[in-house]
Coordinates of C-alpha atoms in Angstrom, one line a residue:
Chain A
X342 CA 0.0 0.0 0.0
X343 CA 1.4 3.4 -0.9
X344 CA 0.4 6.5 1.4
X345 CA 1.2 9.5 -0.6
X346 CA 1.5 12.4 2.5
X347 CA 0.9 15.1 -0.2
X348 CA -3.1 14.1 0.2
X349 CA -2.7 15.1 4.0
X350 CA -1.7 18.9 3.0
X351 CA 1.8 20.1 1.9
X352 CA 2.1 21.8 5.9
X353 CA 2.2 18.9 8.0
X354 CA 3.0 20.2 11.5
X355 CA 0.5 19.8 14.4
X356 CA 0.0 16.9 16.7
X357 CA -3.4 17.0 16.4
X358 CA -3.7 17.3 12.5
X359 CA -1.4 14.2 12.5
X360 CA -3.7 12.2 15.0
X361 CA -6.5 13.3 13.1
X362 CA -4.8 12.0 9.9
X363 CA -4.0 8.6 11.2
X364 CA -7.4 8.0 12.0
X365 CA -8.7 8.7 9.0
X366 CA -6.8 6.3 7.5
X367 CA -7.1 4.0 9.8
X368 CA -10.0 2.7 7.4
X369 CA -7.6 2.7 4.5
X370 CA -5.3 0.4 6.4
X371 CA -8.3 -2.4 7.3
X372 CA -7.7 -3.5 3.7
X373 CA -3.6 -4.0 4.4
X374 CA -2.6 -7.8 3.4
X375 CA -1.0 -9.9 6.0
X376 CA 2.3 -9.1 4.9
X377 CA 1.7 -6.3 2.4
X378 CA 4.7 -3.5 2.3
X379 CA 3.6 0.1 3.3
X380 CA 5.5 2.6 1.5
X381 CA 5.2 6.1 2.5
X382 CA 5.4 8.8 -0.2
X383 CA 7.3 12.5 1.0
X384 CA 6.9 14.0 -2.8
X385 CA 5.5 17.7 -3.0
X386 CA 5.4 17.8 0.7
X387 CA 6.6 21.4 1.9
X388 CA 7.3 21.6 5.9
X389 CA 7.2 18.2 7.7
X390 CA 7.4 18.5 11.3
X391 CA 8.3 16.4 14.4
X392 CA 4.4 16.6 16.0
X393 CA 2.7 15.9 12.9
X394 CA 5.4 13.1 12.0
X395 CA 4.8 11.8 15.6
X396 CA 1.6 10.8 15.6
X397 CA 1.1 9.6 11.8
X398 CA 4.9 7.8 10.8
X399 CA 5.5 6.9 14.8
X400 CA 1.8 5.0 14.7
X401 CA 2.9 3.8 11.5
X402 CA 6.0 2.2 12.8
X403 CA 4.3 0.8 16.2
X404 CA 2.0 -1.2 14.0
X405 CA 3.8 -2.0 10.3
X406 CA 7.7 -1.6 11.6
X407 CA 9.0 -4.4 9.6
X408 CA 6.8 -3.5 6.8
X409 CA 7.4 -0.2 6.5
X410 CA 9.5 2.4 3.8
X411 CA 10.0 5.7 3.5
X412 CA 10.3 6.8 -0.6
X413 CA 10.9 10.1 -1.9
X414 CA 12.2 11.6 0.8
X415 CA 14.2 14.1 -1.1
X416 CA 16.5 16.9 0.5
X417 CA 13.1 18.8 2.1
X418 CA 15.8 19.4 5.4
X419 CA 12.3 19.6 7.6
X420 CA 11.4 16.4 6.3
X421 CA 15.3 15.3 6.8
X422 CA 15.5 16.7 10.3
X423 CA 11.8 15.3 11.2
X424 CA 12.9 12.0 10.4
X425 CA 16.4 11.8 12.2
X426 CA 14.3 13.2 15.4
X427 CA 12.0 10.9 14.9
X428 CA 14.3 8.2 14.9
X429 CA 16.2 8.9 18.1
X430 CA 12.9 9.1 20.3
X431 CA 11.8 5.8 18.6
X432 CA 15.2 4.9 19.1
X433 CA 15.3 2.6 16.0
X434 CA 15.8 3.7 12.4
X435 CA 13.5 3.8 9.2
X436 CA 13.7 2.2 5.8
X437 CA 14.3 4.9 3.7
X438 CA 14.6 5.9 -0.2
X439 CA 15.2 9.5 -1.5
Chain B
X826 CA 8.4 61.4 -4.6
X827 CA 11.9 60.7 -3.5
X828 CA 12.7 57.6 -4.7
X829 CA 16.2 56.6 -3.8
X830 CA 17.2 53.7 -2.3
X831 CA 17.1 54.9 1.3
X832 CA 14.3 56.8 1.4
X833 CA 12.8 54.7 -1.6
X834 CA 8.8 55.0 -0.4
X835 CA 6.7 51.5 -0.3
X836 CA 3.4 50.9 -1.6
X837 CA 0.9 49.9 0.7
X838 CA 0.5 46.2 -0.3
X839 CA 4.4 45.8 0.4
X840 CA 4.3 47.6 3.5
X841 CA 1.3 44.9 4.8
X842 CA 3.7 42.1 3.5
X843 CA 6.3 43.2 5.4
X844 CA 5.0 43.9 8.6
X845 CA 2.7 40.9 8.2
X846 CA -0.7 42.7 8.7
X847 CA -3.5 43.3 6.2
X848 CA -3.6 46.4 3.7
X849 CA -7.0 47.2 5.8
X850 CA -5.3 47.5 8.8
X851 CA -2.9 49.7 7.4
X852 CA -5.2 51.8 6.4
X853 CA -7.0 52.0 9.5
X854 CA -4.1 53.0 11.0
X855 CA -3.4 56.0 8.7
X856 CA -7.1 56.9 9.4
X857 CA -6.6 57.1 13.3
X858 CA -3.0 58.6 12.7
X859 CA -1.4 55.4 14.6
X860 CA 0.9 54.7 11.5
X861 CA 0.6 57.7 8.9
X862 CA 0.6 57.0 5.4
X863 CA 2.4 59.4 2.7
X864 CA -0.2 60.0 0.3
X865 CA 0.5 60.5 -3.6
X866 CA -1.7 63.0 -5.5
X867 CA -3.6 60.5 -6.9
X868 CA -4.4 59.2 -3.4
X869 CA -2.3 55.9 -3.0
X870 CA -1.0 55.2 0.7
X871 CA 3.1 55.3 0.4
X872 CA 5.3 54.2 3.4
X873 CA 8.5 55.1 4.4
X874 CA 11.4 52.0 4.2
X875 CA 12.8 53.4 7.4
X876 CA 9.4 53.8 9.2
X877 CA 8.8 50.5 8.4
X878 CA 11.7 48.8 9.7
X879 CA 11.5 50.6 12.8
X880 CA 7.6 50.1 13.4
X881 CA 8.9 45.9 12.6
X882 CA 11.5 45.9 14.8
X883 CA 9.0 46.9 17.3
X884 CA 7.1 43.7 17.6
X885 CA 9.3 42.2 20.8
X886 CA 8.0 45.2 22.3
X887 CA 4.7 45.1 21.4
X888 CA 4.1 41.2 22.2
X889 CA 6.1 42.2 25.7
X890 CA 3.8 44.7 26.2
X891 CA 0.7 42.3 25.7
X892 CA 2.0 40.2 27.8
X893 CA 2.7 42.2 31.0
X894 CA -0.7 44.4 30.4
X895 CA -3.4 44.5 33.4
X896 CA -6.3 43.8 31.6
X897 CA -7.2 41.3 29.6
X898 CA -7.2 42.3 26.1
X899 CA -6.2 40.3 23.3
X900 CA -3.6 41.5 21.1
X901 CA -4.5 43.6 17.8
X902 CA -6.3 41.0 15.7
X903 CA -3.8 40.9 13.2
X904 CA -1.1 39.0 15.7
X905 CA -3.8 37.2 17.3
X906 CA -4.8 33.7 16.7
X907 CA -7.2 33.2 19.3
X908 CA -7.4 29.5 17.9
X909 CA -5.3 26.5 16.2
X910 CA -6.7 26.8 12.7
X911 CA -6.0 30.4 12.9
X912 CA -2.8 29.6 13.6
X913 CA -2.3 27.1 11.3
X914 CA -3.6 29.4 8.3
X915 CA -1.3 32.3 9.6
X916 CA 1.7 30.2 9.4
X917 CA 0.9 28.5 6.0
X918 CA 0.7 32.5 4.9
X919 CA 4.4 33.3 6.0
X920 CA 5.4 29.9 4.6
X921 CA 4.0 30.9 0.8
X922 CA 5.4 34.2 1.3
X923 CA 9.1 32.6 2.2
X924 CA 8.6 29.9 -0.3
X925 CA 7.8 32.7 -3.3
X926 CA 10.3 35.3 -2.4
X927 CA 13.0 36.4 -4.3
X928 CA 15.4 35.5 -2.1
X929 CA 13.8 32.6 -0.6
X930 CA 16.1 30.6 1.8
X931 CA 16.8 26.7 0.6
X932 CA 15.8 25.6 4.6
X933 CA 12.9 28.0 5.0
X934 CA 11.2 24.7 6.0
X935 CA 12.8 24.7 9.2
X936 CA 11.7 28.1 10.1
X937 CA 7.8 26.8 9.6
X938 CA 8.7 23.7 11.6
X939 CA 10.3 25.8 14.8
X940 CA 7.4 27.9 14.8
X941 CA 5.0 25.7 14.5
X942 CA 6.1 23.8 17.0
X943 CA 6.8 26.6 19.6
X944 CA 3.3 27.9 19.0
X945 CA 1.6 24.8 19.0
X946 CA 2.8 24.0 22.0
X947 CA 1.4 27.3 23.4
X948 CA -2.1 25.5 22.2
X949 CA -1.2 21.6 23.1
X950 CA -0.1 22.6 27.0
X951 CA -2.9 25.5 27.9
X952 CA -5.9 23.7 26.3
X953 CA -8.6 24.4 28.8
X954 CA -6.4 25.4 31.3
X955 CA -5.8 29.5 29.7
X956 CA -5.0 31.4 33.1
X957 CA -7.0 35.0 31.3
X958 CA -6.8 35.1 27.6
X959 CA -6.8 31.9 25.0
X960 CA -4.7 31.3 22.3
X961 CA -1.4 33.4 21.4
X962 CA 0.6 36.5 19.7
X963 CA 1.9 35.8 16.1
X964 CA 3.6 38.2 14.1
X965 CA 6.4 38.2 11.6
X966 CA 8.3 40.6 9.7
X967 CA 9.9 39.5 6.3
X968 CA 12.2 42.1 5.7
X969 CA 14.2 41.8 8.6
X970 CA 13.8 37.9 9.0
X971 CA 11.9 38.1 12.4
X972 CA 9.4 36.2 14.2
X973 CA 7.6 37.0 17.6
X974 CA 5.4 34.4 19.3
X975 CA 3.5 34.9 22.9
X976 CA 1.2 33.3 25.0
X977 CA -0.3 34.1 28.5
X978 CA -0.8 30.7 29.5
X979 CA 0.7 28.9 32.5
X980 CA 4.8 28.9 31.4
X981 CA 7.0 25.9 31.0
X982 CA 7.4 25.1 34.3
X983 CA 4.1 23.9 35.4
X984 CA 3.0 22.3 32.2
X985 CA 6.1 20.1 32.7
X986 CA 5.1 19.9 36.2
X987 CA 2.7 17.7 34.7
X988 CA 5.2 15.1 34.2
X989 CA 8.1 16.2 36.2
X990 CA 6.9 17.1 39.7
X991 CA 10.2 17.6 40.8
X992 CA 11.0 20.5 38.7
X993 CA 11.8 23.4 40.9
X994 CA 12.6 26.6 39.0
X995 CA 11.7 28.1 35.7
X996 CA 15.5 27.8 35.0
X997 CA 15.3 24.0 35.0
X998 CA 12.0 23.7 33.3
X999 CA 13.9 25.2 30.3
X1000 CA 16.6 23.1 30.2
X1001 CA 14.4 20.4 30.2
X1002 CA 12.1 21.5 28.0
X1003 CA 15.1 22.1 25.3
X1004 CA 17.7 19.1 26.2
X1005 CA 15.2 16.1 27.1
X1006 CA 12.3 14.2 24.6
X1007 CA 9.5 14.9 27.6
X1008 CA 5.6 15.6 26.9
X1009 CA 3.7 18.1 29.4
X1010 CA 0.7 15.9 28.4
X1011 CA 1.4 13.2 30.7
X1012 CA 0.3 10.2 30.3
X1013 CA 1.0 11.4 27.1
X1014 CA 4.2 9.7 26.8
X1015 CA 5.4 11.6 23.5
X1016 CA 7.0 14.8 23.4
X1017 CA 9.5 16.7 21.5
X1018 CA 8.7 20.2 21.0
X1019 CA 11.3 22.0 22.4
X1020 CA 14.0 20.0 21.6
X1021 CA 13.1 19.9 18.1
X1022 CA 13.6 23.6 18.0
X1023 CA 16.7 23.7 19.5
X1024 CA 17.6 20.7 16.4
X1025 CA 16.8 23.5 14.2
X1026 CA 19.2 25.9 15.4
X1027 CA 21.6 23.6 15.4
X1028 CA 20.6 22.9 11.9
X1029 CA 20.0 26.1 9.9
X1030 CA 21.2 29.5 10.7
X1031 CA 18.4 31.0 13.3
X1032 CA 18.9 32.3 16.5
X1033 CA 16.2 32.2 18.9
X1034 CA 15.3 34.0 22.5
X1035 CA 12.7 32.4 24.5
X1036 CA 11.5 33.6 28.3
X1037 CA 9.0 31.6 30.8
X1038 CA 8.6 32.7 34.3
X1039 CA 12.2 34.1 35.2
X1040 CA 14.3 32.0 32.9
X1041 CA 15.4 33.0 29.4
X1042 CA 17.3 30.3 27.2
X1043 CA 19.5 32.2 24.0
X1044 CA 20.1 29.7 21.2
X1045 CA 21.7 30.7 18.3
X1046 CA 23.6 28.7 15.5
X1047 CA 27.2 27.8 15.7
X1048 CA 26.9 28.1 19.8
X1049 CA 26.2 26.6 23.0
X1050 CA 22.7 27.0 24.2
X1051 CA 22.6 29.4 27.0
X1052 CA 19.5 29.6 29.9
X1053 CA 19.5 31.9 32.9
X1054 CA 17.7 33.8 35.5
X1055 CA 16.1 37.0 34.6
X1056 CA 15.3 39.6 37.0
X1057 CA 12.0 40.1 35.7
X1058 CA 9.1 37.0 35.4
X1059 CA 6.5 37.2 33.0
X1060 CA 3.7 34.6 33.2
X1061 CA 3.1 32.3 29.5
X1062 CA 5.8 32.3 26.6
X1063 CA 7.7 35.1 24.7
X1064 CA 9.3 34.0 21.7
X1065 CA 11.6 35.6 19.1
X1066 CA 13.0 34.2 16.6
X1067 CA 15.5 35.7 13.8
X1068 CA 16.9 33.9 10.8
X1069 CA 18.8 36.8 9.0

């Protein structure tokens, strides 16, 4: 399953806009295969922050881990800096393409 | 009209971009002679270059000012988002106007992500709980690459009180705040606000000042962050942030 972020807004940054976006797609995700990839798209998204990326990518990780990548990533450094914060408080890295 | 490069005179649309205010408020201001215009004969509003730089660098002041007031007035309604979606819709403004400037920065990203989290958090850790008046000061000014957030909510301290009882000055609540991955929101268990902004700094070339209570922490690129006792203690958040 792709997840293209760009649907979300371009101006992810509050907690509670990320919460709000993970359960929206919480639907979306019912339909997930057993072992189905989930490949989170970062293309056309502006400012990416560690709140927003909290709630949606960390809820993400707790429940696909194994399963999940990051693609298009690019060299947005808020999305760059989001994700490298991210990964010290999750202490564990993420599968990443640019 | 004297139009060299120091005194060059500034239409009224460029004057509202770079004080971040609407052309209506500017010219309700030259109406009640709070910030005079310089008309041209055929009746356009003009503004002075250094005016406006001075009026901008104001807005500490003016947010300071808010802040420390008796009463409980909100501030003009230009710098005030009395709510999150206001908020939100102020800072995806600044962002377009960074993202579409001439000069626009390659990490102007990281700007939008400091102040979005510093100002959310004003709304995340006072939900509720808004001592006199909800929701926070906002204002930016372009031209001189400045930012001014503040809040009259309860201050660092005792939202991290939340989680931290044993916090004991507004001096350690800051160092917290900025050094450790710690939510307010316990039993919220996430948290990463602060410390995200100071990730910035360390990141981009911005320099930020930020007071609770009687602490103030100085963090600017390139340097050790700095937090110490302030003679004076002001109640919420005051917030400036400069990036040129």
């Amino acid at each position: 399953m792709q997840i293209i972020l760009n649907k979300f807004g371009t101006t992810l940054i509050s907690r509670q806009a990320g919460k709000e976006a993970y359960a929206a797609f919480t639907q979306n995700l019912k339909s997930l295969g057993g072992t189905e990839p989930v490949e989170v798209d970062f293309e056309g998204v502006v400012t990416f922050s560690p709140s927003w990326g909290d709630e949606f990518l960390g809820a993400l990780a707790d429940n696909y881990g194994e399963r999940l990548t990051l693609v298009h990533v690019g060299s947005n450094p808020s999305v760059l800096l989001t994700i490298k914060i991210l990964e010290e408080t999750k202490k564990s890295k993420f599968r990443v393409l640019l | 009209m004297d139009n060299n490069a120091e005194n060059r005179l500034i239409p009224i649309g460029e004057a509202a971009k770079m004080l971040g205010i609407s052309i209506d408020t500017l010219r309700r201001w030259d109406k009640k002679g709070v910030f005079p215009a310089i008309k041209s004969p055929s009746g356009h509003r003009y503004y002075s270059r250094v005016k406006i730089e001075l009026h901008s660098s104001e807005l500490y002041t003016i947010a300071k000012n808010w802040m420390t007031a008796k009463n409980n007035k909100p501030p003009v309604p230009d710098f005030y988002c009395e709510s999150q979606p206001r908020f939100q819709s102020r800072l995806m403004k600044m962002q377009t106007l960074l993202e579409q400037s001439e000069t626009a920065l390659p990490w102007f990203s990281l700007i939008i992500l400091a102040i979005g989290e510093m100002g959310n958090n004003s709304f995340d850790h006072n939900i509720g709980n808004w001592p006199n008046i909800p929701g926070i000061f906002y204002a930016f000014d372009l031209k001189n690459g400045q930012v001014v957030l503040a809040d009259r909510g309860r201050g660092v301290l005792t939202t991290l009180r939340n989680a931290r009882p044993e916090l004991a000055s507004d001096v350690e609540a800051l160092r917290v705040a900025f050094t450790e991955y710690i939510s307010g929101r316990t039993p919220e268990k996430r948290g990463n606000g602060l410390k995200s902004v100071r990730a910035v700094v360390e990141t981009a070339p911005i320099s930020i000042v930020f007071r609770s209570g009687n602490a103030l922490a100085t963090l600017r690129h390139g340097e050790e962050m700095r937090i110490e006792k302030t003679e004076e203690d002001i109640s919420g958040c005051l917030i400036e942030l400069r990036y040129k």
